[in-house]
Amino acid sequence: MGSGIRLEFAQFGDFDSFDIHRSTSSMPDVDNLPAALVTGLTTMFYFDQTVVVGATYYYRVVARRGSEVAVSDQVFAAAGVTFDDYLTTLEPLFSWKLDEASGTTVTDVGTAHVNGTFSNTGALVYRGKVLRKGHAGAVGFAISAEAVSQVNVVAPNDLQRLTMNSFTWFAWVHPTVATTYNWLFSNWISAVNGTANMRASINSFQFPHNSRVISYGLTIGQTSFIAVVYNVANSTYKFYINGVWYSATYTAPPTSITTATSFQFPAYASYSYFGMRGYLSDLTFFKRALTNAEVENLYGLGLITG
């Protein structure tokens, strides 16, 4: 379901049909209503999908039974948008939502459609914890005990070479127990030697190995939203955690990389103490630098309050 406003009315009673009247300004005069948006409606609800996000709309419902007509009180509402709707409009290259309920396939809802594969499903918790609004529940990795528990992706060229120009990545993360390295994801050059084209943990991000390092710190036992934005055109490198921007030192992108197809998240390789233990959702990559507003909108639309 996309963006829209849902109206519900007349949950009891005997009616023949309904007309829906809508305006972008108040309709105080019931004898001078604008043309109906829909007529002859026989359901007791209506989902208005012809709205503009952010705009406010006023509604009245005309109920008909035989020759009798009754006009409802006026209601108004602002048209909203969901996290998933908004993310789609941004056209991410790769986005693993991590809301699977079972199985081994990890669906990429980005434009590249590069699915991953769960390894060691016995160490997974499917839909274990809701990290952001509108999500069915994030996958939990090695929650009950240390284990190699990850997603394996055969990295296509766009992912391998992502850091050679502007890019953005973000994720919702909830680490539960600290490990030796706490890796979130890695495009391994050599897992044995711990080298990677790009690699993130709950404490840092770097590309390639030990270069262009930024340090932060995601709290154990707390849900965090993290986004990293690298903008070649503006020579900026920054990251965003739970509503706050931080600046990093910009260095020009690498002119060449050692290509490697092994991409994993969390990044355990074959070592149980490598990867993050906890819940992860919406690991997403863009082949461009998102604007501040785009990142802030993603956080605001996903943030669970109250």
Short mmCIF file of N, CA and C in Angstrom, two decimals, residues 47 117 162 164 247:
data_model
loop_
_atom_site.label_atom_id
_atom_site.label_comp_id
_atom_site.label_asym_id
_atom_site.label_seq_id
_atom_site.Cartn_x
_atom_site.Cartn_y
_atom_site.Cartn_z
N PHE A 47 -9.97 4.75 0.76
CA PHE A 47 -8.55 5.04 0.83
C PHE A 47 -8.20 5.98 -0.31
N THR A 117 22.26 -14.91 0.87
CA THR A 117 21.93 -16.22 1.44
C THR A 117 22.34 -16.27 2.90
N LEU A 162 32.10 0.51 -5.20
CA LEU A 162 31.23 1.57 -4.69
C LEU A 162 32.02 2.75 -4.14
N MET A 164 34.79 4.08 -4.93
CA MET A 164 35.66 4.82 -5.84
C MET A 164 35.02 6.13 -6.29
N SER A 247 31.26 15.29 11.39
CA SER A 247 32.15 15.46 10.25
C SER A 247 33.36 14.55 10.37
#
